[in-house]
PDB file of C-alpha atoms and ligand atoms in Angstrom:
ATOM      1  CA  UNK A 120    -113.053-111.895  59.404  1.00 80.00           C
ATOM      2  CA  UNK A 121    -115.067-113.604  62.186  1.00 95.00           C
ATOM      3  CA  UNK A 122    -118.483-116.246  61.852  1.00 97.00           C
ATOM      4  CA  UNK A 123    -120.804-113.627  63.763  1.00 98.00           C
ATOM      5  CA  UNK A 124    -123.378-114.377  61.190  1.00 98.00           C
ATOM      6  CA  UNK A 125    -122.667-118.117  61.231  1.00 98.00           C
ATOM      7  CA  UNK A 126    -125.221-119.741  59.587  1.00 98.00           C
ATOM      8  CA  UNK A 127    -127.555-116.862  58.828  1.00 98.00           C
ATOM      9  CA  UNK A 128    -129.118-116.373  55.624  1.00 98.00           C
ATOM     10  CA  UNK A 129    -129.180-112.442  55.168  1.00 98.00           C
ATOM     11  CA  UNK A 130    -131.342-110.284  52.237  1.00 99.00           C
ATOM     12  CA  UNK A 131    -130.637-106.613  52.043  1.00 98.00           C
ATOM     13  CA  UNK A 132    -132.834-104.153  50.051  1.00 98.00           C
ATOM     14  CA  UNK A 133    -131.418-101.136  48.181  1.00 97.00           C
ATOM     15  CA  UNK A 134    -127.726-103.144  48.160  1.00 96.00           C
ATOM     16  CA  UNK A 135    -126.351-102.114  44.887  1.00 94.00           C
ATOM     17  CA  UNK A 136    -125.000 -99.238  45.744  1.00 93.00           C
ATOM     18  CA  UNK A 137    -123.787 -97.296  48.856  1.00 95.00           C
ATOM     19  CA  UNK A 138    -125.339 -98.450  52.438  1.00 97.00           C
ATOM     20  CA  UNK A 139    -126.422-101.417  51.279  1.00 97.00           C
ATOM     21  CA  UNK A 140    -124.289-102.699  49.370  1.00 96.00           C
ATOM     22  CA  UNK A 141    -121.672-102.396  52.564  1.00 98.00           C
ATOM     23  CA  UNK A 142    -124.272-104.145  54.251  1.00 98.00           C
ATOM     24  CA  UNK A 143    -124.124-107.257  52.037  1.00 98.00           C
ATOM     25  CA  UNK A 144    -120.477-107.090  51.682  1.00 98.00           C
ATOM     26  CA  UNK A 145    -119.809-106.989  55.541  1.00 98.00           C
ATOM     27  CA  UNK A 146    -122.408-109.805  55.812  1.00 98.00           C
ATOM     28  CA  UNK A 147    -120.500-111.934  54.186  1.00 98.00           C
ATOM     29  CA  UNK A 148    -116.918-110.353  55.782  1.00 98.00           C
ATOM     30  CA  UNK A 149    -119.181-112.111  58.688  1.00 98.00           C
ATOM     31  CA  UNK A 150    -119.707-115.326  58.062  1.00 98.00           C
ATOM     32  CA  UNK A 151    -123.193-115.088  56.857  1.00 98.00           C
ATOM     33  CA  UNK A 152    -124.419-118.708  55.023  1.00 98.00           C
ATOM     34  CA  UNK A 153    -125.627-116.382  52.410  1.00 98.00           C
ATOM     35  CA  UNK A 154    -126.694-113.231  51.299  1.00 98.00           C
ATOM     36  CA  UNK A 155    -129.064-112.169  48.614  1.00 98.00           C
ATOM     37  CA  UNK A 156    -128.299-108.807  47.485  1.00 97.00           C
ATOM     38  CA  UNK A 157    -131.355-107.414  45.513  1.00 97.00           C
ATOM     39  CA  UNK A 158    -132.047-103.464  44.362  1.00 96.00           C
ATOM     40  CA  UNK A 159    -134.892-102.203  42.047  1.00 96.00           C
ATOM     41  CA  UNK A 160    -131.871-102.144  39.440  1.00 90.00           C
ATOM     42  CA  UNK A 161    -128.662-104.108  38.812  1.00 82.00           C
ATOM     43  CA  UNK A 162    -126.835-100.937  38.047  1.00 75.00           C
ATOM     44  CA  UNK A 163    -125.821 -97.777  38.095  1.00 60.00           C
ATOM     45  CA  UNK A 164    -123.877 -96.954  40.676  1.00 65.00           C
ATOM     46  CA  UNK A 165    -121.338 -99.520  42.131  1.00 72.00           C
ATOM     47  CA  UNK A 166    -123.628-102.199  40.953  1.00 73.00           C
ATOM     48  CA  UNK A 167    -125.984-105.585  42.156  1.00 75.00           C
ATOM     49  CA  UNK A 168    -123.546-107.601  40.146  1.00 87.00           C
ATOM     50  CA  UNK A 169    -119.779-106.151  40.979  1.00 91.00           C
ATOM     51  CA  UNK A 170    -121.338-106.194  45.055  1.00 95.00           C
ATOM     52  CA  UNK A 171    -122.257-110.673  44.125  1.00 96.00           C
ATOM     53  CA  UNK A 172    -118.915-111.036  42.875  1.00 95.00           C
ATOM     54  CA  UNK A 173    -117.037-109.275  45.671  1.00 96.00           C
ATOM     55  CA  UNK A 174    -119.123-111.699  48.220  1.00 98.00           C
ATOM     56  CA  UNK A 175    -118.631-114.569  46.074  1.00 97.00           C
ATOM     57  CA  UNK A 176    -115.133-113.585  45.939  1.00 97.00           C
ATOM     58  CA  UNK A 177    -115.547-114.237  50.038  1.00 97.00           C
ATOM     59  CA  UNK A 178    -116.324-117.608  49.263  1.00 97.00           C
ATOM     60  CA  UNK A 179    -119.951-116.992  50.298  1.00 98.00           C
ATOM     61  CA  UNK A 180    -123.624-117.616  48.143  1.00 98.00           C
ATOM     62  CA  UNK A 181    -125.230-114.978  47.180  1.00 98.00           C
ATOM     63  CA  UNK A 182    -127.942-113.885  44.581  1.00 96.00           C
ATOM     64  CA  UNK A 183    -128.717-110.870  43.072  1.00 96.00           C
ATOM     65  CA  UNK A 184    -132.415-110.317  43.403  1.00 97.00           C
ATOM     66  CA  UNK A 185    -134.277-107.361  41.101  1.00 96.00           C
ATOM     67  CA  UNK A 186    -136.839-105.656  43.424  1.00 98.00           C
ATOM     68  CA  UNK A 187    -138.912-102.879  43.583  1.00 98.00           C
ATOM     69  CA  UNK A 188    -139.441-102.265  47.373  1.00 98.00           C
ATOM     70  CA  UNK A 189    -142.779-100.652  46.822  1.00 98.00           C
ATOM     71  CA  UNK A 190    -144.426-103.390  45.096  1.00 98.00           C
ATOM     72  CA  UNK A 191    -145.946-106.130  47.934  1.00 98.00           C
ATOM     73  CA  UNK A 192    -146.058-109.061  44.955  1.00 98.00           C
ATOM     74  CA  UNK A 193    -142.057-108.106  45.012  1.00 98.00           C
ATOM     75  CA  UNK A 194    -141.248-108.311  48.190  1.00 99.00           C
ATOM     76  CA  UNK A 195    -142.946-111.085  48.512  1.00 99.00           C
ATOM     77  CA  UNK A 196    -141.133-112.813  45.448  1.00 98.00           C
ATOM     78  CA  UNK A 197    -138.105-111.885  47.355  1.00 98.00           C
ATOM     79  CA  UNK A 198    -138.350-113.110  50.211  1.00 98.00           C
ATOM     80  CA  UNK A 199    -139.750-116.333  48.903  1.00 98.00           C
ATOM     81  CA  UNK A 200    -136.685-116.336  47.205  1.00 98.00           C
ATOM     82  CA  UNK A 201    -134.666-117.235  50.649  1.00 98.00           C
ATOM     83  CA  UNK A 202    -136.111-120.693  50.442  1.00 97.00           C
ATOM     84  CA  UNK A 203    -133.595-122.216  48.502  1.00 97.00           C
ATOM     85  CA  UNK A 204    -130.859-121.493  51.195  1.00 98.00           C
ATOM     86  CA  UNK A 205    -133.044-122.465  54.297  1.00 97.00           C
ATOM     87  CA  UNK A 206    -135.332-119.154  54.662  1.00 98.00           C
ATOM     88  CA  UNK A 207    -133.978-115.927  55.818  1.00 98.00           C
ATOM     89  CA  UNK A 208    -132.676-115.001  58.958  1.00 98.00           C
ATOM     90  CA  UNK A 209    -131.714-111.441  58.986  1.00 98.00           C
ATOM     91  CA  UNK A 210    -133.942-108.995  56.651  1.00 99.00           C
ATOM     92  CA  UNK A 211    -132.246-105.722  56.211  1.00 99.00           C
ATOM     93  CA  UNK A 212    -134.983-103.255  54.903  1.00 99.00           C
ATOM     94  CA  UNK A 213    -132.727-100.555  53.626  1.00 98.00           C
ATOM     95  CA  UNK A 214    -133.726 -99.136  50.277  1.00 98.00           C
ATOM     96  CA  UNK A 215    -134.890 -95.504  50.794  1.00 97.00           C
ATOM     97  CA  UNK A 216    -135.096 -92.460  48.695  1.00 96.00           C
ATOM     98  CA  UNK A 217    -134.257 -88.696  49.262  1.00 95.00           C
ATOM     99  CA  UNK A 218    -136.338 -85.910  46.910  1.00 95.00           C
ATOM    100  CA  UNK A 219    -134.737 -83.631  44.350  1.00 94.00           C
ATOM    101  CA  UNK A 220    -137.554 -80.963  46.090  1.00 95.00           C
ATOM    102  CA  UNK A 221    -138.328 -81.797  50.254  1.00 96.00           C
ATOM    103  CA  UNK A 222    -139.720 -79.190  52.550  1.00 97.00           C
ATOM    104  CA  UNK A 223    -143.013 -77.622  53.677  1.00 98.00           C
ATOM    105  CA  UNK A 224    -144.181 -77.143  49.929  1.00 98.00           C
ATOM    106  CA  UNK A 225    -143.203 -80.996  49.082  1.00 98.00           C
ATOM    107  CA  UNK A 226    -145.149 -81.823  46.089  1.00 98.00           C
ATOM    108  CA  UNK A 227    -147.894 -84.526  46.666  1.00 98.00           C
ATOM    109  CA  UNK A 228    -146.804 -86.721  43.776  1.00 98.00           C
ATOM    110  CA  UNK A 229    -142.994 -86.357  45.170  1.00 98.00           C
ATOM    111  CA  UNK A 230    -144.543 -87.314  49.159  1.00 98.00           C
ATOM    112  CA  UNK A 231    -146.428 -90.304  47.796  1.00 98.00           C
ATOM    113  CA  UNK A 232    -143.627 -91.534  45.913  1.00 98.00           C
ATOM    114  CA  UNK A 233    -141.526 -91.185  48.611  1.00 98.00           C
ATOM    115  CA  UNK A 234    -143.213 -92.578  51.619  1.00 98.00           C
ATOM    116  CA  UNK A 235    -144.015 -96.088  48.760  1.00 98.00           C
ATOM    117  CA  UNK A 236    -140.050 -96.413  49.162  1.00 98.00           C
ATOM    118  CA  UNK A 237    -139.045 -95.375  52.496  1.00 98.00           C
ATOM    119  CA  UNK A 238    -142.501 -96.781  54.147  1.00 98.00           C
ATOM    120  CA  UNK A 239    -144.295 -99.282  52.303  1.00 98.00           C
ATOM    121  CA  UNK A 240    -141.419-100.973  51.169  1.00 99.00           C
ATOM    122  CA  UNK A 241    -140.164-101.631  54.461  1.00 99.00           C
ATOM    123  CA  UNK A 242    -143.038-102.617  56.211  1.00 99.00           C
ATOM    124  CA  UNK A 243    -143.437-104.933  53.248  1.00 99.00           C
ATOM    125  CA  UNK A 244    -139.969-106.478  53.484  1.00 99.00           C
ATOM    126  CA  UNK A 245    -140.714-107.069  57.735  1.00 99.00           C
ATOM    127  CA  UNK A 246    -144.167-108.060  57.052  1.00 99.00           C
ATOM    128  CA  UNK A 247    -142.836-110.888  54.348  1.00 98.00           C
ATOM    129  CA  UNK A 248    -139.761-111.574  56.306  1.00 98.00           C
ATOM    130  CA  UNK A 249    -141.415-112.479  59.418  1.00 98.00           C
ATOM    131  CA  UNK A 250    -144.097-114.075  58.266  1.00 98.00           C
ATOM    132  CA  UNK A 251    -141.478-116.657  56.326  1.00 98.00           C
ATOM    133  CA  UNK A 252    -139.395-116.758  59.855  1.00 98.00           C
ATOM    134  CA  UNK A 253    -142.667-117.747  61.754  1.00 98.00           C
ATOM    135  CA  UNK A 254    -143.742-120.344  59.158  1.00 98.00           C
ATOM    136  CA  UNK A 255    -140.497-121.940  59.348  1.00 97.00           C
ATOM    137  CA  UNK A 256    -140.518-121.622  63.282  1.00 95.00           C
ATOM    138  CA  UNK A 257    -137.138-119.674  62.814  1.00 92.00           C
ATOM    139  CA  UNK A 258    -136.033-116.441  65.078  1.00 96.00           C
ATOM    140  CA  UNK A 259    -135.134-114.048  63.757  1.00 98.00           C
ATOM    141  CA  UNK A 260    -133.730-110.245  63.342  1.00 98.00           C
ATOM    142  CA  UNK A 261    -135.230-107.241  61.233  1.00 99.00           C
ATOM    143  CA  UNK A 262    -133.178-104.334  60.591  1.00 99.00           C
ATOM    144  CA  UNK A 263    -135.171-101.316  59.166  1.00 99.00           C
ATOM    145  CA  UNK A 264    -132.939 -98.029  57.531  1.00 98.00           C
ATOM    146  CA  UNK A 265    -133.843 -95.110  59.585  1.00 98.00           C
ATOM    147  CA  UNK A 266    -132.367 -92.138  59.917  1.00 98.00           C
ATOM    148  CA  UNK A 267    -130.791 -88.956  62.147  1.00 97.00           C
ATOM    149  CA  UNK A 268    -133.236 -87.570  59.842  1.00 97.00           C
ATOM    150  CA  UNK A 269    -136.089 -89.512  61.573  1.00 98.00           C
ATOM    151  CA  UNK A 270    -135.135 -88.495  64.902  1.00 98.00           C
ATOM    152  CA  UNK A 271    -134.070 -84.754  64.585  1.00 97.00           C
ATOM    153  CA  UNK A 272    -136.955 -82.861  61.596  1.00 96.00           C
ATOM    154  CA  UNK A 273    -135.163 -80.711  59.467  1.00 93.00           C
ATOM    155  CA  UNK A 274    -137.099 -77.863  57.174  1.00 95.00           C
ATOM    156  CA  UNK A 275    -135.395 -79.113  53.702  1.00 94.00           C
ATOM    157  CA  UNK A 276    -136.619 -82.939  54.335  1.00 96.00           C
ATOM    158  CA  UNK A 277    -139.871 -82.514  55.922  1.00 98.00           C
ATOM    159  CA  UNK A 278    -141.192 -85.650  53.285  1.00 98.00           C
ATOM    160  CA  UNK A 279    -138.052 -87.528  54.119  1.00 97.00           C
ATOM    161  CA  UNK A 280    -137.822 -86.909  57.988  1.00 98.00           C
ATOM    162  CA  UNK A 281    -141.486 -87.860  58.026  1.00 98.00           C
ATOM    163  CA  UNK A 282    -141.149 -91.327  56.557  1.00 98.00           C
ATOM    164  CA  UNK A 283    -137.925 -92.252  58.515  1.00 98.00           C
ATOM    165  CA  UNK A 284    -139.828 -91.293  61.809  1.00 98.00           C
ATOM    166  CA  UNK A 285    -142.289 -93.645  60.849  1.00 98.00           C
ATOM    167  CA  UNK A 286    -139.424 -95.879  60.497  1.00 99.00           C
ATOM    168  CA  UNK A 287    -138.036 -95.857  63.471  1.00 99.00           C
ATOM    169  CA  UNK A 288    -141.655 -96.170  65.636  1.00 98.00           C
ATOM    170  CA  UNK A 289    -142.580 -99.127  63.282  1.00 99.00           C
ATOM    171  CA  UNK A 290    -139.201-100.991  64.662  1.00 99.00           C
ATOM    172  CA  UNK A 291    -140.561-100.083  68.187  1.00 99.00           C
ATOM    173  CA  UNK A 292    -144.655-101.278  67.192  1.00 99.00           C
ATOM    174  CA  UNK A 293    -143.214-104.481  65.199  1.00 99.00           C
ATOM    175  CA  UNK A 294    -140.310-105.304  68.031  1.00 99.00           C
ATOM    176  CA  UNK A 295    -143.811-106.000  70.654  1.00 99.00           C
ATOM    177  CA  UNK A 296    -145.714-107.770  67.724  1.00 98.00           C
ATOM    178  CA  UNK A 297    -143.255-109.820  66.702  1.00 98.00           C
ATOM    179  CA  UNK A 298    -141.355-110.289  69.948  1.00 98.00           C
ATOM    180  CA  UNK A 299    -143.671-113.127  71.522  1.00 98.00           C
ATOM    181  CA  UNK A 300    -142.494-114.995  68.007  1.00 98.00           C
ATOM    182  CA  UNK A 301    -138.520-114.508  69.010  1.00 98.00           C
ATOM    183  CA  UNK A 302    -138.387-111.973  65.954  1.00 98.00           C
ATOM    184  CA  UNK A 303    -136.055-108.972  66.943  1.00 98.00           C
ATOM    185  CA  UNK A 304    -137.108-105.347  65.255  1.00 99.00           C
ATOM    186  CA  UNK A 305    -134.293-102.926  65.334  1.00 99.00           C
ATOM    187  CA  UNK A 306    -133.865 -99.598  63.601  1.00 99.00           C
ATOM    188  CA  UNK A 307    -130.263 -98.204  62.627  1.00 99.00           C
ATOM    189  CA  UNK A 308    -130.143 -94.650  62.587  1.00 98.00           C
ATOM    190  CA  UNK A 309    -127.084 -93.344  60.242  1.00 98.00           C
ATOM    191  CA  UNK A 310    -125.838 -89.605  60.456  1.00 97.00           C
ATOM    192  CA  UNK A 311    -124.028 -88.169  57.931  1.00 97.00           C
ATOM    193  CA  UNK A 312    -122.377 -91.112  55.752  1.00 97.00           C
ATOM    194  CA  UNK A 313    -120.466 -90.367  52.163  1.00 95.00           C
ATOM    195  CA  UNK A 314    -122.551 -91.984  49.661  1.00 92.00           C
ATOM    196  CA  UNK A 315    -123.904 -91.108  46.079  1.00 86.00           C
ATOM    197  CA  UNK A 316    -127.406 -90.234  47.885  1.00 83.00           C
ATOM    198  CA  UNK A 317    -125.413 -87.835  50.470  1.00 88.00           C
ATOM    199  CA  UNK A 318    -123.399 -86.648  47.767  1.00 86.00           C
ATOM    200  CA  UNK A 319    -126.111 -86.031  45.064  1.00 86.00           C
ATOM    201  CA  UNK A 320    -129.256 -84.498  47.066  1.00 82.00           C
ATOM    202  CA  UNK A 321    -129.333 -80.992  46.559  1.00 83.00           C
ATOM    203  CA  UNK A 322    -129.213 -79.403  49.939  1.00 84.00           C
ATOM    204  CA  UNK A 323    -128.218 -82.152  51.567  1.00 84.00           C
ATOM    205  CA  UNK A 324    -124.629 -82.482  50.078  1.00 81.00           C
ATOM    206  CA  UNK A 325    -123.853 -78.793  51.279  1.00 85.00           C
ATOM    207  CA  UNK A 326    -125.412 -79.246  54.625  1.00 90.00           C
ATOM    208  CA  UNK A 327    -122.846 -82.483  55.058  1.00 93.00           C
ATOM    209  CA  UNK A 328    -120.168 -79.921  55.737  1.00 93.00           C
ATOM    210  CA  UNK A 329    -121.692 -78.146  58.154  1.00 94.00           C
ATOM    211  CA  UNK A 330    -122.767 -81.690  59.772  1.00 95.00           C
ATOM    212  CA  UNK A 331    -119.281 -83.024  59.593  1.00 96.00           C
ATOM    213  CA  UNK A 332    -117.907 -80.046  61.630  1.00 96.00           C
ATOM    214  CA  UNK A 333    -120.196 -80.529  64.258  1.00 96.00           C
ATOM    215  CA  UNK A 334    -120.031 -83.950  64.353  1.00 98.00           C
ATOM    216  CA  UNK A 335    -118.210 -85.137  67.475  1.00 98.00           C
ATOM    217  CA  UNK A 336    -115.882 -87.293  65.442  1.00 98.00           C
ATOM    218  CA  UNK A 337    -115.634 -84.526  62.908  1.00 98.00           C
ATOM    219  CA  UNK A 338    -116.163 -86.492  60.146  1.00 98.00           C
ATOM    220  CA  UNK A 339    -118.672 -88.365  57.864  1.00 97.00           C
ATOM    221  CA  UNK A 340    -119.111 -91.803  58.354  1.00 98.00           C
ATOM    222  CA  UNK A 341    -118.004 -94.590  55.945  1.00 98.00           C
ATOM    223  CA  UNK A 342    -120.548 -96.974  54.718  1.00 98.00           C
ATOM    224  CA  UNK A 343    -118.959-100.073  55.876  1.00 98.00           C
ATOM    225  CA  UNK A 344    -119.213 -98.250  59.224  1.00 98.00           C
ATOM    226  CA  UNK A 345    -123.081 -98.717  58.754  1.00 98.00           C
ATOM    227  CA  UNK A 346    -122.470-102.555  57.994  1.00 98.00           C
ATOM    228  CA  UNK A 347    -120.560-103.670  61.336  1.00 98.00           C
ATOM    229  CA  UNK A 348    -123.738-101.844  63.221  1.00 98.00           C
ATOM    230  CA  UNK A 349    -126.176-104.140  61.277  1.00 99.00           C
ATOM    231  CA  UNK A 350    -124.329-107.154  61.835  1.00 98.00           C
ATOM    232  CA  UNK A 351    -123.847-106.576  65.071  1.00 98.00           C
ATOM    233  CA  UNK A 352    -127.823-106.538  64.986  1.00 99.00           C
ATOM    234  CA  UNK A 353    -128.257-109.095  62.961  1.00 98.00           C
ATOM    235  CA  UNK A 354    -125.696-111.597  64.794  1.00 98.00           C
ATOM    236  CA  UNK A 355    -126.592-113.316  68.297  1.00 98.00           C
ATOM    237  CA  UNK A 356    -124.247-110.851  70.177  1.00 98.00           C
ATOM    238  CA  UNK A 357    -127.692-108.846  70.284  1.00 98.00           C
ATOM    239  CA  UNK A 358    -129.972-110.863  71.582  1.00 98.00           C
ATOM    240  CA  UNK A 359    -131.946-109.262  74.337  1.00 98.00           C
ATOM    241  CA  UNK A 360    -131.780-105.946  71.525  1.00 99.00           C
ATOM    242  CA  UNK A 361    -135.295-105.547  70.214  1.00 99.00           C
ATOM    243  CA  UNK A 362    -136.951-102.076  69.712  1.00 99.00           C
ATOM    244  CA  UNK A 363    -134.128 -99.861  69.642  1.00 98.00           C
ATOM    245  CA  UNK A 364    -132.711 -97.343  67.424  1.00 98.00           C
ATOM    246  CA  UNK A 365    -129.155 -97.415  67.382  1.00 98.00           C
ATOM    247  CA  UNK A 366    -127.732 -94.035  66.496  1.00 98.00           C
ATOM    248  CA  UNK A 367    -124.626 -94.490  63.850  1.00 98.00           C
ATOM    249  CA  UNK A 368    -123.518 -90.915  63.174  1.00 98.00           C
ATOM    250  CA  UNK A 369    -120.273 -90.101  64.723  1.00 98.00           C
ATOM    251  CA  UNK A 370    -122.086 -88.393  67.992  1.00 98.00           C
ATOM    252  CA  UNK A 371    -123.924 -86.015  66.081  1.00 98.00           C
ATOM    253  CA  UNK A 372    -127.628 -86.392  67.280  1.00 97.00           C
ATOM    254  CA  UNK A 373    -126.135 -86.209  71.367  1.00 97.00           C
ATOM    255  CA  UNK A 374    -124.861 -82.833  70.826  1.00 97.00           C
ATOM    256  CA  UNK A 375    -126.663 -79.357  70.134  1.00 88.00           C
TER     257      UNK A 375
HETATM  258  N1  NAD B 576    -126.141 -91.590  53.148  1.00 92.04           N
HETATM  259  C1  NAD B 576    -126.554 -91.103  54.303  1.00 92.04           C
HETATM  260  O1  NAD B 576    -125.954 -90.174  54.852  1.00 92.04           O
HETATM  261  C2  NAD B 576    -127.772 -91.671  54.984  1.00 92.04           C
HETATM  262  C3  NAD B 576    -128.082 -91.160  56.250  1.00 92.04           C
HETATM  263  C4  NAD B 576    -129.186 -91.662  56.919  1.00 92.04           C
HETATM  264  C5  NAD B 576    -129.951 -92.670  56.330  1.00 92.04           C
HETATM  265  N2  NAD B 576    -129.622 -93.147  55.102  1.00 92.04           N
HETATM  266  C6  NAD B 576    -130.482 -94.215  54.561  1.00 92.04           C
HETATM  267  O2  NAD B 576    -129.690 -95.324  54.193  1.00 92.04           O
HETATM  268  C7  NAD B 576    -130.335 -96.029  53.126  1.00 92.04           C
HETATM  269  C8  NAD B 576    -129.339 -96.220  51.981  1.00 92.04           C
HETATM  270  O3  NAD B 576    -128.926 -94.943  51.540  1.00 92.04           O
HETATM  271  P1  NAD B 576    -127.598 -94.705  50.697  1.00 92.04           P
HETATM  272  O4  NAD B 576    -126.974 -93.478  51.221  1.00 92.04           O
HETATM  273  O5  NAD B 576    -126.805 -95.937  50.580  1.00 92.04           O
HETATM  274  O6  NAD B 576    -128.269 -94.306  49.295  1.00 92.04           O
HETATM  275  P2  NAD B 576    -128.039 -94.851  47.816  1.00 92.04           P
HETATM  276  O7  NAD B 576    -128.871 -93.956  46.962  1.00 92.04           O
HETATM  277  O8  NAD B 576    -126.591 -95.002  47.532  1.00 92.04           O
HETATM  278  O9  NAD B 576    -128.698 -96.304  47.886  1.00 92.04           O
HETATM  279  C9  NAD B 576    -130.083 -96.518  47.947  1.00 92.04           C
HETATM  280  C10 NAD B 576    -130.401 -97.741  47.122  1.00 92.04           C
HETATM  281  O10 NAD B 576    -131.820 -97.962  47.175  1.00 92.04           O
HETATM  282  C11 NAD B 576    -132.229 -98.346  45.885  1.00 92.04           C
HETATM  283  N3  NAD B 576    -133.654 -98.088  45.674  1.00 92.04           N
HETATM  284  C12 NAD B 576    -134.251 -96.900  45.424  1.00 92.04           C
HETATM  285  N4  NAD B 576    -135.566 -97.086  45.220  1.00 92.04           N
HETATM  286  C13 NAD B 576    -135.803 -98.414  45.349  1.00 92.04           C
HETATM  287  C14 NAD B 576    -136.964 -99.219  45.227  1.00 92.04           C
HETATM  288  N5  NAD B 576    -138.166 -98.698  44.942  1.00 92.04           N
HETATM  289  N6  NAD B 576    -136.838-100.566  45.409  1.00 92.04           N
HETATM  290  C15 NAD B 576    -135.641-101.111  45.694  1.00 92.04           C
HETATM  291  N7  NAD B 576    -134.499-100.404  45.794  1.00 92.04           N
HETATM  292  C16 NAD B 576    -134.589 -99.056  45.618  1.00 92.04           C
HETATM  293  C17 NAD B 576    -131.363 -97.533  44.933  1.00 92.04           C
HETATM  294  O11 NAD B 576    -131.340 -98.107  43.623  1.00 92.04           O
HETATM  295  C18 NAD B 576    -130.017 -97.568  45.641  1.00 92.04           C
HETATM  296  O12 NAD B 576    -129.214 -98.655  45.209  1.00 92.04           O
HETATM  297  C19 NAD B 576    -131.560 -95.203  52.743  1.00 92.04           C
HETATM  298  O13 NAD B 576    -132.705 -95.747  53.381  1.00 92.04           O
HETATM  299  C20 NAD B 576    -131.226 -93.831  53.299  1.00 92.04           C
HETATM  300  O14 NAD B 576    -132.385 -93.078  53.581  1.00 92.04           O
HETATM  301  C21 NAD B 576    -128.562 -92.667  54.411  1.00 92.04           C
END
């Protein structure tokens, strides 16, 4: 579809199913040299291995890559993994996790869990990625998966909206750090966007009506939708675009 991604050796967490696996497929759409798709499981859902084949099927390398986000020795593994296509370039730090039970009563066992996913795991993946980008005296560009939920609170996701706060500052603390180094740290902030977690959090899937008809567009957003925003990140087009979260959610977090 275009070469925006020219060259660019891409990983994406979470990228079996839903966000992420858009993500990997419009990657490749892209251009990208290669992209290593890698989830803590191969399957359910639409699946690490049908997402390969429909990049290979773009004529574009690709790997899928098991990974448990929360685990540095992981992370690590994965990003070490880069190597044999040149090192990465863009590190999309996606994988995140919504509760079966948020809010003010959020069980400690349920927070911890959560904020090892949403948190840990992706200051893991920026910490390994840029540490391989400055070793190999690359630039770079970090994409972290934030959230409207990490800019607006809401009562039902107090655990969630927590951790994708944290998200979207540690874009903002890592875009100085890493800055000097020529490594861009962007968050993407996605509204309301029809995918299995959307669908299948309780709470959640019932407020997305109420979301959609107050969305400007008046509708939810489509994955894919997600994936031309972290290209457009990811690709040189954005590069004087470091620190930002970039609201992707139809107009919804402008209006009141
Ligand atoms: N769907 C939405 O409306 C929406 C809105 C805002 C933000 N987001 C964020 O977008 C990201 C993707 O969400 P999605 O809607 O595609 O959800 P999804 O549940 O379809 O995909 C999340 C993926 O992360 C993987 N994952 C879970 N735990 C992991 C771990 N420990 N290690 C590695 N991978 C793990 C899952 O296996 C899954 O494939 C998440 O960070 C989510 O918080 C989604």
């Amino acid at each position: 579809m275009s070469e925006l991604l020219k060259g660019k050796v891409m990983i994406v967490t979470g990228a079996s199913s839903g966000i992420g696996r858009a993500i990997a497929i419009a990657a490749a759409r892209h251009g990208a040299k290669a992209v290593i798709v890698s989830d803590i499981a191969e399957a359910p859902r639409e699946g690490g291995e049908p997402t390969t084949r429909e990049i290979q099927s773009l004529g574009v390398p690709t790997r899928f890559f098991r990974t448990n986000v929360s685990q540095r020795s992981e992370v690590d593994a994965l990003v070490e993994s880069a190597a044999e296509f040149g090192g990465v370039d863009v590190m999309v730090c996606n994988a995140g996790i919504t509760l079966r039970s948020d809010g003010a009563d959020v069980a400690e066992e349920d927070y911890r869990r959560l904020m090892a996913v949403n948190l840990d795991g992706v200051l893991f993946g920026a910490q390994a990625a840029a540490r391989q980008m400055k070793a190999r005296a690359k630039s770079g560009s970090i994409v972290l998966m934030g959230s409207m939920g990490g800019i607006s609170g809401a009562g039902m996701t107090v655990a969630y909206s927590t951790s994708k706060g944290g998200v979207v500052l540690m874009a903002k603390a890592l875009a100085d750090a890493l800055g000097p180094d020529g490594i861009r740290v962007n968050s993407v902030c996605p509204g309301t966007i029809d995918t299995h977690l959307l669908r299948t959090t309780p709470g959640i899937a019932e407020a997305a009506e109420e979301f959609r008809k107050r969305t400007p567009l008046r509708r939810l957003g489509k994955p894919s939708e997600i994936g031309d925003a972290v290209v457009w990140l990811g690709s040189d087009l954005s590069s004087y675009v470091t620190g930002i979260a970039l609201f992707v959610d139809g107009g919804l977090l402008s209006v009141i």
